[in-house]
Coordinates of C-alpha atoms in Angstrom, one line a residue:
Chain A
M145 CA 3.5 -21.0 -22.5
T146 CA 2.9 -23.3 -19.6
T147 CA 3.1 -23.6 -15.8
A148 CA 6.4 -24.3 -14.1
M149 CA 6.9 -25.4 -10.5
L150 CA 10.1 -25.0 -8.4
R151 CA 10.3 -26.7 -5.0
V152 CA 12.3 -25.0 -2.3
H153 CA 14.5 -27.5 -0.4
Q154 CA 16.2 -25.0 1.9
A155 CA 15.7 -21.2 2.6
G156 CA 17.4 -18.9 5.0
P157 CA 15.4 -16.5 7.2
L158 CA 13.8 -13.5 5.5
V159 CA 13.5 -15.0 2.1
T160 CA 10.3 -13.4 0.8
I161 CA 8.3 -12.6 -2.3
Q162 CA 8.8 -9.0 -3.4
D163 CA 7.5 -7.0 -6.3
S164 CA 8.2 -3.2 -6.6
G165 CA 6.1 -2.5 -3.5
R166 CA 2.9 -0.7 -2.5
P167 CA 3.7 3.0 -2.4
S168 CA 1.4 5.8 -1.1
Q169 CA -0.3 3.8 1.7
M170 CA 1.7 5.3 4.6
R171 CA -1.3 7.2 5.9
F172 CA -2.8 3.8 6.9
G173 CA 0.4 2.6 8.7
V174 CA 1.6 0.7 5.6
P175 CA 5.1 1.2 4.4
A176 CA 5.9 0.6 0.7
S177 CA 7.9 -2.6 1.5
G178 CA 9.3 -3.9 -1.8
P179 CA 12.9 -4.9 -2.5
M180 CA 15.6 -3.9 -0.1
D181 CA 17.8 -3.3 -3.2
P182 CA 15.3 -1.9 -5.7
F183 CA 17.8 -1.6 -8.6
A184 CA 19.0 -5.2 -8.4
H185 CA 15.3 -6.2 -8.5
R186 CA 14.7 -4.1 -11.6
V187 CA 17.8 -5.6 -13.3
A188 CA 16.7 -9.2 -12.6
N189 CA 13.4 -8.5 -14.3
A190 CA 14.9 -6.4 -17.1
V191 CA 17.3 -9.1 -18.2
L192 CA 14.4 -11.5 -18.7
G193 CA 12.3 -8.8 -20.5
R194 CA 9.9 -8.8 -17.6
P195 CA 8.1 -5.6 -16.3
S196 CA 10.0 -3.8 -13.6
D197 CA 7.2 -4.4 -11.0
A198 CA 7.1 -8.2 -11.5
A199 CA 7.2 -10.4 -8.5
T200 CA 10.6 -12.0 -7.5
I201 CA 12.0 -13.9 -4.6
E202 CA 14.2 -11.8 -2.4
I203 CA 17.0 -14.0 -1.1
S204 CA 18.9 -13.1 2.1
V205 CA 22.4 -14.1 3.1
G206 CA 20.7 -17.3 4.5
G207 CA 20.5 -18.5 0.8
L208 CA 18.1 -20.7 -1.0
M209 CA 18.2 -24.2 -2.6
L210 CA 15.5 -25.3 -5.0
E211 CA 14.7 -27.9 -7.6
C212 CA 12.8 -27.6 -10.8
E213 CA 10.0 -30.1 -10.7
V214 CA 8.0 -28.8 -13.7
G215 CA 9.7 -26.9 -16.4
P216 CA 11.6 -25.7 -18.3
I217 CA 11.7 -22.1 -17.1
T218 CA 14.4 -19.4 -17.5
V219 CA 15.3 -17.4 -14.3
A220 CA 17.6 -14.6 -13.5
I221 CA 19.5 -13.9 -10.2
C222 CA 20.9 -10.4 -9.6
G223 CA 22.1 -8.4 -6.6
G224 CA 25.1 -8.5 -4.3
G225 CA 28.0 -10.9 -4.9
F226 CA 26.3 -14.2 -4.1
R227 CA 27.6 -17.7 -4.9
I228 CA 25.3 -19.3 -7.5
E229 CA 25.4 -23.0 -8.5
H230 CA 23.3 -24.6 -11.3
N231 CA 23.5 -28.4 -10.9
S232 CA 26.6 -28.0 -8.8
L233 CA 28.4 -25.9 -11.5
R234 CA 29.4 -22.4 -10.4
C235 CA 27.7 -19.5 -12.4
S236 CA 28.5 -15.9 -12.3
A237 CA 27.0 -13.9 -9.3
W238 CA 24.5 -12.2 -11.6
T239 CA 23.2 -14.7 -14.1
V240 CA 20.4 -16.0 -16.3
V241 CA 19.9 -19.7 -16.4
T242 CA 17.2 -22.0 -17.8
L243 CA 16.1 -24.7 -15.4
H244 CA 14.8 -28.1 -16.7
P245 CA 12.9 -30.7 -14.6
G246 CA 15.4 -32.2 -12.2
D247 CA 17.8 -29.2 -12.2
N248 CA 19.0 -27.8 -9.0
L249 CA 19.8 -24.2 -8.2
R250 CA 21.7 -23.1 -5.1
V251 CA 22.2 -19.5 -3.9
A252 CA 24.5 -18.9 -1.0
A253 CA 26.2 -15.9 0.6
G254 CA 29.3 -14.8 -1.4
D255 CA 32.0 -12.2 -1.3
Y256 CA 29.7 -9.3 -0.5
G257 CA 26.0 -8.3 -0.4
S258 CA 23.0 -9.1 1.7
W259 CA 20.2 -9.5 -0.8
C260 CA 19.7 -10.9 -4.3
Y261 CA 16.6 -11.4 -6.5
L262 CA 15.4 -14.5 -8.3
A263 CA 13.2 -13.4 -11.2
F264 CA 11.2 -15.6 -13.6
S265 CA 10.3 -15.8 -17.3
G266 CA 6.7 -16.0 -16.3
S267 CA 4.4 -14.8 -13.6
L268 CA 5.0 -15.9 -10.0
E269 CA 1.8 -17.0 -8.2
A270 CA 1.5 -14.8 -5.1
T271 CA -1.0 -13.3 -2.7
R272 CA -1.7 -9.7 -3.4
W273 CA -2.6 -7.1 -0.8
L274 CA -3.3 -3.4 -1.6
S275 CA -2.3 -4.1 -5.3
S276 CA 1.1 -5.6 -4.5
C277 CA 2.4 -9.0 -3.6
S278 CA 5.4 -7.7 -1.6
T279 CA 5.6 -9.4 1.7
H280 CA 5.4 -7.2 4.8
V281 CA 7.1 -9.8 7.1
R282 CA 6.2 -8.5 10.6
A283 CA 2.5 -7.9 9.7
G284 CA 2.3 -11.2 7.7
L285 CA 0.5 -9.3 4.9
G286 CA 0.9 -9.8 1.1
G287 CA 3.2 -12.3 -0.6
R288 CA 4.7 -14.9 1.7
V289 CA 7.8 -15.9 3.5
V290 CA 9.6 -18.7 1.5
T291 CA 10.6 -21.7 3.5
A292 CA 11.7 -25.3 2.9
G293 CA 8.9 -27.1 1.1
T294 CA 7.4 -23.9 -0.5
E295 CA 6.2 -24.6 -4.1
L296 CA 6.8 -21.7 -6.4
I297 CA 4.3 -21.8 -9.2
I298 CA 5.1 -19.7 -12.3
H299 CA 2.3 -19.2 -14.8
D300 CA 3.0 -18.5 -18.5
A301 CA 6.5 -19.9 -17.9
S302 CA 8.9 -19.9 -20.9
A303 CA 12.3 -21.2 -21.7
D304 CA 14.4 -18.3 -23.2
E305 CA 17.7 -20.1 -23.5
D306 CA 19.1 -17.4 -25.7
R307 CA 19.1 -15.1 -22.6
D308 CA 21.2 -17.6 -20.6
G309 CA 24.6 -16.5 -19.4
P310 CA 26.3 -14.1 -17.1
V311 CA 24.9 -10.6 -16.4
E312 CA 27.5 -7.9 -15.8
P313 CA 26.7 -6.1 -12.5
P314 CA 26.6 -2.3 -12.6
I315 CA 29.9 -0.7 -11.6
D316 CA 28.3 0.5 -8.3
A317 CA 26.7 -2.8 -7.3
R318 CA 29.0 -2.9 -4.3
P319 CA 27.4 -1.1 -1.3
T320 CA 28.4 2.5 -0.5
R321 CA 30.0 3.1 2.9
L322 CA 29.5 6.9 2.7
L323 CA 25.9 7.8 3.1
R324 CA 24.8 11.3 2.1
V325 CA 22.2 12.8 4.5
V326 CA 19.9 15.8 4.6
L327 CA 19.8 17.0 8.3
G328 CA 16.4 17.0 9.9
P329 CA 13.4 16.9 10.1
Q330 CA 13.8 17.4 13.8
P331 CA 17.0 19.4 14.3
N332 CA 15.6 21.1 17.4
C333 CA 15.6 17.8 19.3
F334 CA 19.4 17.5 19.1
G335 CA 22.3 19.7 20.3
E336 CA 25.1 20.8 18.0
S337 CA 27.3 18.1 19.4
A338 CA 25.0 15.3 18.2
V339 CA 25.1 16.6 14.6
E340 CA 28.8 17.0 14.8
T341 CA 29.2 13.5 16.1
L342 CA 26.9 12.1 13.3
L343 CA 29.0 13.8 10.6
N344 CA 32.5 13.2 11.9
R345 CA 32.5 9.8 13.4
E346 CA 32.2 6.2 12.2
F347 CA 29.2 3.9 12.8
T348 CA 29.1 0.1 12.6
L349 CA 26.1 -1.9 11.4
T350 CA 24.9 -4.3 14.0
A351 CA 23.3 -7.7 13.6
A352 CA 20.1 -6.1 14.9
S353 CA 19.0 -5.9 11.3
D354 CA 16.0 -7.0 9.2
R355 CA 13.7 -5.6 6.5
M356 CA 12.5 -3.0 8.9
G357 CA 15.8 -1.4 9.7
V358 CA 19.3 -1.8 11.0
R359 CA 20.6 -0.5 14.4
L360 CA 23.9 1.3 14.3
N361 CA 26.7 1.0 16.9
G362 CA 28.8 4.1 17.5
P363 CA 29.2 7.2 19.6
T364 CA 26.1 8.3 21.5
L365 CA 24.0 11.0 19.7
P366 CA 22.6 12.9 22.8
L367 CA 19.0 14.0 22.5
G368 CA 18.0 17.4 23.9
D369 CA 14.7 17.6 25.8
A370 CA 13.0 15.4 23.2
L371 CA 11.9 12.2 24.9
S372 CA 8.3 13.0 25.1
I373 CA 7.7 14.4 21.6
A374 CA 4.5 13.4 19.7
S375 CA 5.0 10.7 17.1
T376 CA 6.1 12.0 13.6
P377 CA 6.3 10.2 10.3
I378 CA 9.1 7.9 9.4
V379 CA 10.3 7.3 5.8
R380 CA 12.7 4.7 4.3
G381 CA 16.1 6.3 5.0
S382 CA 15.1 8.0 8.3
L383 CA 17.8 8.0 11.0
Q384 CA 15.9 7.7 14.2
V385 CA 17.7 8.1 17.5
A386 CA 16.4 6.3 20.6
G387 CA 16.4 7.6 24.1
D388 CA 19.8 6.0 24.8
G389 CA 21.3 7.9 21.9
T390 CA 21.7 5.0 19.4
A391 CA 20.6 5.4 15.8
T392 CA 18.6 3.1 13.6
L393 CA 18.4 3.4 9.9
L394 CA 14.8 2.6 8.8
L395 CA 14.4 0.4 5.7
A396 CA 11.7 -1.2 3.4
D397 CA 9.3 -2.5 6.1
H398 CA 9.7 0.6 8.4
Q399 CA 7.1 1.7 10.9
T400 CA 5.3 4.7 9.4
T401 CA 5.5 6.9 12.5
G402 CA 7.6 6.9 15.6
G403 CA 8.0 8.7 18.9
Y404 CA 11.8 9.1 18.7
P405 CA 13.3 12.1 16.9
K406 CA 14.9 11.8 13.5
I407 CA 18.3 13.5 13.2
A408 CA 18.7 13.1 9.4
T409 CA 17.4 11.3 6.3
V410 CA 19.7 9.3 4.1
L411 CA 19.4 10.0 0.3
S412 CA 17.2 7.3 -1.4
D413 CA 19.9 5.9 -3.7
D414 CA 22.4 5.6 -0.8
T415 CA 19.8 3.9 1.4
N416 CA 19.1 1.4 -1.3
R417 CA 22.8 0.7 -1.8
A418 CA 23.5 0.5 1.9
T419 CA 21.1 -2.4 2.2
Q420 CA 23.8 -4.6 0.7
L421 CA 26.1 -3.9 3.7
R422 CA 26.5 -6.5 6.4
A423 CA 26.8 -6.5 10.2
G424 CA 30.2 -5.2 11.2
D425 CA 30.6 -3.0 8.1
I426 CA 31.6 0.6 9.0
I427 CA 29.8 3.6 7.5
R428 CA 30.1 7.4 7.6
F429 CA 27.6 10.2 6.9
E430 CA 28.1 13.2 4.8
R431 CA 25.8 16.2 4.9
V432 CA 24.3 17.6 1.7
E433 CA 21.8 20.4 1.3
P434 CA 18.2 19.7 0.2
H435 CA 18.9 21.1 -3.3
E436 CA 22.0 18.9 -3.7
A437 CA 19.8 15.9 -2.6
I438 CA 17.4 16.6 -5.5
V439 CA 20.3 16.9 -8.0
A440 CA 21.7 13.6 -6.7
A441 CA 18.3 11.9 -7.0
R442 CA 17.9 13.1 -10.6
T443 CA 21.5 12.1 -11.5
S444 CA 21.2 8.6 -10.1
A445 CA 17.8 8.1 -11.8
S446 CA 19.3 8.8 -15.2
L447 CA 22.4 6.7 -14.4
R448 CA 20.1 3.8 -13.4
N449 CA 18.1 4.2 -16.7
R450 CA 21.4 4.1 -18.7
Q451 CA 22.6 1.1 -16.8
L452 CA 19.3 -0.8 -17.4
E453 CA 19.4 0.1 -21.1
A454 CA 22.9 -1.2 -21.4
L455 CA 22.0 -4.4 -19.6
S456 CA 19.1 -5.0 -22.0
K457 CA 21.7 -5.0 -24.9
R458 CA 23.8 -7.8 -23.4
P459 CA 26.6 -9.3 -25.5
G460 CA 25.7 -11.7 -28.3
I461 CA 24.9 -15.3 -27.6
E462 CA 28.2 -16.7 -28.9
A463 CA 30.2 -14.4 -26.6
R464 CA 28.1 -15.5 -23.7
Q465 CA 28.4 -19.1 -24.5
L466 CA 32.1 -18.8 -24.6
L467 CA 32.1 -17.1 -21.3
S468 CA 30.0 -19.8 -19.7
T469 CA 32.4 -22.4 -21.1
N470 CA 35.2 -20.6 -19.4
L471 CA 33.2 -20.5 -16.2
I472 CA 32.6 -24.3 -16.2
G473 CA 36.3 -24.7 -16.8
G474 CA 36.9 -22.9 -13.5
I475 CA 38.0 -19.5 -14.7
H476 CA 36.7 -16.8 -12.4
H477 CA 34.0 -14.7 -13.9
Q478 CA 35.0 -11.2 -15.0
A479 CA 32.1 -9.5 -13.2
D480 CA 33.6 -10.3 -9.8
T481 CA 36.7 -8.3 -10.6
D482 CA 35.0 -5.6 -12.5
T483 CA 33.2 -4.3 -9.4
D484 CA 36.4 -3.9 -7.5
T485 CA 37.6 -1.3 -9.9
D486 CA 36.9 2.3 -8.9
T487 CA 34.9 4.4 -11.2
D488 CA 35.1 7.9 -12.5
T489 CA 31.5 8.8 -11.8
D490 CA 31.8 11.7 -9.3
D491 CA 28.1 11.6 -8.5
V492 CA 28.2 8.2 -6.9
P493 CA 30.3 7.8 -3.8
T494 CA 32.4 4.6 -3.8
E495 CA 34.1 2.7 -1.0
T496 CA 37.4 4.4 -1.8
T497 CA 35.9 7.7 -1.0
V498 CA 35.9 6.7 2.6
A499 CA 39.0 4.4 2.8
Chain B
M78 CA -3.2 32.5 11.1
V79 CA -1.6 29.1 11.3
D80 CA 2.1 29.3 12.1
V81 CA 4.0 26.3 10.7
E82 CA 7.6 25.2 10.2
Y83 CA 8.8 23.4 7.1
Q84 CA 11.5 20.8 7.4
P85 CA 13.2 18.8 4.6
V86 CA 13.0 15.0 4.7
G87 CA 15.8 13.7 2.6
D88 CA 15.2 13.8 -1.2
Q89 CA 11.6 12.7 -0.8
G90 CA 9.5 15.0 1.4
V91 CA 8.7 18.1 3.4
L92 CA 7.5 17.8 7.0
V93 CA 5.0 20.5 7.9
V94 CA 5.3 21.0 11.7
F95 CA 2.2 22.6 13.3
G96 CA 3.5 22.5 16.9
D97 CA 4.7 20.2 19.7
V98 CA 1.5 19.9 21.7
I99 CA -1.4 17.6 20.8
D100 CA -4.5 19.8 21.0
D101 CA -7.7 20.3 19.1
F102 CA -6.4 23.3 17.1
T103 CA -3.3 21.5 16.0
I104 CA -5.2 18.3 15.0
S105 CA -7.8 20.4 13.1
S106 CA -5.1 22.3 11.3
V107 CA -3.2 19.1 10.2
Q108 CA -6.4 17.6 9.0
A109 CA -7.6 20.6 7.1
L110 CA -4.3 20.9 5.2
D111 CA -4.3 17.1 4.6
A112 CA -7.9 17.3 3.2
A113 CA -7.1 20.3 1.0
L114 CA -4.0 18.8 -0.4
A115 CA -5.9 15.5 -1.2
A116 CA -8.6 17.5 -3.0
D117 CA -6.0 19.4 -5.1
P118 CA -2.6 17.8 -4.9
P119 CA 0.4 20.0 -5.9
I120 CA 2.4 18.8 -8.9
G121 CA 4.8 16.0 -7.9
M122 CA 3.1 15.2 -4.6
T123 CA 3.0 11.4 -4.1
E124 CA 1.3 11.0 -0.7
A125 CA 0.6 12.7 2.6
V126 CA 1.1 11.2 6.1
P127 CA -0.7 13.0 8.9
T128 CA 0.2 12.7 12.6
F129 CA -1.3 14.6 15.5
T130 CA 1.0 17.6 15.1
T131 CA 2.7 17.2 11.7
L132 CA 1.9 16.4 8.0
L133 CA 4.5 14.7 5.9
V134 CA 4.1 15.6 2.2
C135 CA 6.1 13.2 0.0
F136 CA 7.1 14.1 -3.5
D137 CA 8.8 12.7 -6.6
P138 CA 12.2 14.4 -6.8
L139 CA 12.2 13.9 -10.6
I140 CA 9.2 16.2 -10.8
T141 CA 9.5 18.8 -8.1
D142 CA 11.8 19.9 -5.2
H143 CA 11.5 21.2 -1.6
P144 CA 11.1 24.9 -2.4
S145 CA 8.4 24.4 -5.1
L146 CA 6.4 22.0 -3.0
T147 CA 6.7 24.2 0.1
A148 CA 5.4 27.1 -1.8
A149 CA 2.4 25.0 -3.0
I150 CA 1.7 23.8 0.5
E151 CA 1.9 27.4 1.8
N152 CA -0.7 28.5 -0.8
T153 CA -3.0 25.7 0.2
L154 CA -2.5 26.4 3.9
N155 CA -3.4 30.1 3.4
S156 CA -6.6 29.1 1.6
V157 CA -7.8 26.9 4.5
A158 CA -6.4 29.0 7.5
A159 CA -9.6 31.1 7.8
A160 CA -11.8 28.1 7.9
I161 CA -9.7 26.4 10.6
S162 CA -9.9 29.5 12.9
S163 CA -13.7 30.0 12.5
D164 CA -14.3 26.3 13.2
L165 CA -12.4 26.5 16.4
D166 CA -14.1 29.7 17.4
S167 CA -17.5 28.0 16.9
G168 CA -16.4 25.3 19.3
S169 CA -16.2 22.4 16.8
K170 CA -14.2 19.4 18.0
A171 CA -11.0 18.5 16.3
G172 CA -11.5 16.9 13.0
S173 CA -15.3 16.9 13.1
K174 CA -15.6 18.8 9.8
A175 CA -13.3 16.6 7.8
G176 CA -14.5 13.0 7.8
R177 CA -17.2 10.4 8.2
T178 CA -18.6 9.1 11.5
H179 CA -18.4 5.4 12.4
T180 CA -20.2 3.8 15.3
I181 CA -18.4 0.7 16.6
D182 CA -20.2 -1.9 18.8
V183 CA -18.0 -2.7 21.9
C184 CA -18.5 -5.2 24.7
Y185 CA -16.9 -4.0 27.9
E186 CA -17.7 -7.2 29.9
A187 CA -15.7 -10.2 31.3
D188 CA -13.0 -11.6 29.0
C189 CA -13.5 -8.7 26.5
A190 CA -12.2 -6.3 29.2
P191 CA -9.2 -8.0 30.9
D192 CA -7.8 -4.7 32.2
M193 CA -11.0 -3.2 33.5
H194 CA -10.1 -3.9 37.1
A195 CA -6.7 -2.4 36.7
V196 CA -8.1 0.8 35.2
C197 CA -10.8 1.0 37.9
A198 CA -8.3 0.6 40.7
R199 CA -5.8 3.1 39.2
M200 CA -8.3 5.8 38.3
D201 CA -10.6 5.2 41.3
L202 CA -13.7 4.5 39.2
S203 CA -16.4 1.8 39.0
P204 CA -16.6 -0.3 35.8
A205 CA -20.0 1.3 35.1
S206 CA -18.4 4.8 35.1
V207 CA -15.5 3.7 33.0
I208 CA -17.9 2.3 30.4
A209 CA -20.1 5.4 30.5
A210 CA -17.1 7.8 30.2
H211 CA -15.5 5.8 27.3
S212 CA -18.7 5.3 25.3
D213 CA -20.1 8.8 25.8
A214 CA -17.0 10.4 24.3
S215 CA -16.4 10.9 20.6
Y216 CA -13.0 10.3 19.1
T217 CA -11.0 11.6 16.1
V218 CA -8.8 9.4 14.0
G219 CA -5.5 11.4 14.5
M220 CA -3.0 9.2 12.7
Y221 CA -2.0 5.7 11.8
G222 CA 1.2 4.2 13.1
F223 CA 3.0 1.3 14.6
A224 CA 1.9 -1.3 12.0
P225 CA -0.7 -1.5 9.2
G226 CA -4.2 -0.7 10.4
Y227 CA -3.3 0.8 13.8
A228 CA -5.5 4.0 13.9
Y229 CA -4.7 6.2 16.9
L230 CA -7.9 7.7 18.2
H231 CA -7.8 11.0 20.1
G232 CA -10.4 12.0 22.7
T233 CA -10.2 9.6 25.7
P234 CA -11.9 11.7 28.4
S235 CA -9.6 12.9 31.3
P236 CA -11.0 10.6 34.0
L237 CA -9.8 7.7 31.9
Q238 CA -6.4 9.1 30.9
I239 CA -4.3 6.4 32.5
P240 CA -0.5 6.4 31.9
R241 CA 0.7 3.5 29.8
N242 CA 2.4 0.7 31.6
P243 CA 6.2 0.7 30.9
T244 CA 6.2 -3.0 30.5
P245 CA 4.0 -4.8 28.0
G246 CA 1.3 -7.1 29.4
P247 CA 0.0 -10.4 28.1
P248 CA -1.1 -10.6 24.4
R249 CA -4.5 -9.1 23.7
P250 CA -6.6 -10.4 20.7
A251 CA -7.5 -8.5 17.6
G252 CA -10.5 -6.2 18.1
S253 CA -9.4 -5.2 21.6
V254 CA -10.1 -1.6 22.5
I255 CA -7.1 -0.3 24.4
I256 CA -6.5 3.0 26.1
A257 CA -3.5 5.1 27.3
G258 CA -3.3 8.8 28.0
Q259 CA -5.5 10.8 25.6
Q260 CA -5.5 8.0 23.1
C261 CA -7.5 4.9 22.2
L262 CA -6.8 2.1 19.7
I263 CA -8.8 -0.8 18.2
I264 CA -6.0 -3.3 17.6
P265 CA -6.2 -5.1 14.2
S266 CA -3.9 -8.0 15.3
V267 CA -2.8 -9.7 18.5
L268 CA -0.6 -7.4 20.5
S269 CA 1.4 -7.3 23.8
T270 CA 1.2 -3.7 25.0
G271 CA 1.5 -1.4 28.0
W272 CA -2.0 0.0 27.1
Y273 CA -5.1 -1.2 28.9
A274 CA -7.7 -3.4 27.2
I275 CA -11.2 -2.3 28.4
G276 CA -13.4 -3.7 25.7
R277 CA -13.5 -5.6 22.5
T278 CA -15.3 -5.3 19.2
A279 CA -16.3 -7.9 16.6
S280 CA -16.1 -5.4 13.8
A281 CA -12.9 -5.7 11.8
V282 CA -10.9 -2.4 11.4
M283 CA -9.1 -4.0 8.4
T284 CA -11.4 -5.5 5.7
D285 CA -10.8 -8.1 3.0
D286 CA -11.9 -5.5 0.4
D287 CA -8.9 -4.4 -1.5
N288 CA -10.6 -1.1 -2.5
H289 CA -11.4 -0.1 1.1
P290 CA -9.0 -2.1 3.2
F291 CA -9.1 0.3 6.2
R292 CA -12.5 1.3 7.7
F293 CA -11.2 4.6 9.1
D294 CA -9.3 7.5 7.5
V295 CA -7.6 10.3 9.4
G296 CA -10.1 12.9 10.3
D297 CA -13.0 10.5 10.7
T298 CA -15.0 10.5 14.0
I299 CA -15.5 7.3 16.0
R300 CA -18.2 6.6 18.6
F301 CA -18.6 3.5 20.7
N302 CA -21.9 1.7 21.3
V303 CA -22.2 -0.6 24.3
I304 CA -23.2 -4.2 23.6
D305 CA -23.4 -7.2 26.0
H306 CA -21.4 -10.4 25.9
D307 CA -24.1 -12.4 24.1
E308 CA -24.4 -9.8 21.3
F309 CA -20.6 -9.7 21.0
H310 CA -20.6 -13.5 20.5
R311 CA -23.4 -13.3 18.0
Q312 CA -21.4 -10.7 16.0
S313 CA -18.2 -12.6 16.2
T314 CA -19.9 -15.8 14.9
D315 CA -21.4 -13.8 12.0
L316 CA -18.0 -12.4 11.2
I317 CA -16.4 -15.8 11.1
N318 CA -19.2 -17.2 8.9
K319 CA -18.8 -14.2 6.5
R320 CA -15.1 -14.7 6.3
A321 CA -15.5 -18.4 5.6
Y322 CA -18.1 -17.6 2.9
H323 CA -15.7 -15.2 1.2
I324 CA -12.8 -17.7 1.4
N325 CA -15.0 -20.4 -0.1
N326 CA -16.1 -18.1 -2.9
D327 CA -12.6 -17.0 -3.7
R328 CA -11.6 -20.6 -4.5

């Protein structure tokens, strides 16, 4: 057990420290923040045997380059389909690797996905606020934004080389394009036609997107006489419609209240998966009843637990060493193709449901 | 009898809607239910988020669901309904039963009040009458919103109810006391806003104490005490020294 130090040489915008967030503070204007893709964050910690709320680096499509100055330390990268290089050698998109002093790690945007998580065999030094070191970017509270020159200090660092190797992404790691919604909570603010438009037309994610939310481009959702309503609470997953009829999907660093009406709320698991979409991607909304939303939440929670359990029993060291030898030889990693295959789980919508 | 509407919020909450109009009865009702739920939370409730006219009750969908939570809220509401009505009949101000009272020192002079002239001109008042009206009133913390620590205070007296400017003005420093319509805010961070800055306090509304990071809770009562510019500067210097002391001791 020792202290490791990784020096960041390059970081895209919105690369931040995130643990599992600070729930139950919305009454003070504080959203939970935490990872945009909470499951990928959990996996990154789980494959290192770390607690699920441990602090990680959330990496955006802007990517990250770092060098190990003091080590060794084992790290995991999970989430999306990023391009990972360890000392210029390509690794699988979801991977565990041990960094020694002088080693370089490069994370860049890959085939798909907007966020991935760098977790550590050890405890990342970070500023806590309200019992969490998740970064609330706009308020500048908790954690920190990671930029070129940032020194990442990891206490109780360990080298667990027997964990090194590819991690197989869950079958639904690719983002959903069909988002299930419960209508409301302000149905009276919208006419029939707005709801019909929401449920029957396509919407495109715009580049007006950050940890707070993403603005959608699509047909106008006309408001009724609703422009002067009193502010009401916003949650992660709220679809808020501005005066000009454009919708915004609110995400991890959302405002906690807002004066524009909310036409619907996206189911939590679909919101989490949708964060891996990119600007230009097309989505659709499907209406479910509240009781169906509860069933979906319970189904996805037990699916997530099974997936985490399976990942904690990764294949034996020999098999993984063989796989990494193949990778170095230039053979494409199986995980990249696995996620293309459709699945037989009815409870989780996949891309093909829409296409 | 308190007449409310329950609306589902995805797989994570129930929104209790008390009405569309911000008035004392509605604010009192929201805060009475909020306090009662906090005192005896229904099974599976994770947090409650009050606004002036609604209360969002969040839940863990692995533990409860919309109908069960709604039934529990309905029970709690019935148990406090009588109290809300009798409070209002006896002429209590909104929220006055629920919380604590805080007195905040405010300087309404010179560079602490950059929009004083604009408010005087628009509302046809002298600075002295603006200061008297603002500091004589008592305010209820109605909700937090916008960003961490932004507590919306309800109770700005009618002569000062100036419509917000549609375009944001120059940035105002943390601690500025800003007004628009019936509302008043002490901003915890630098902000460009269409609201009017008529004073400034040296008291921090967000603290460095992780156990009590926010000085106000919804339902608390706020009163303002007029201080002059010299006193404001003395308090500001004290605050800076205290901060420096804390930072040095943390190291």
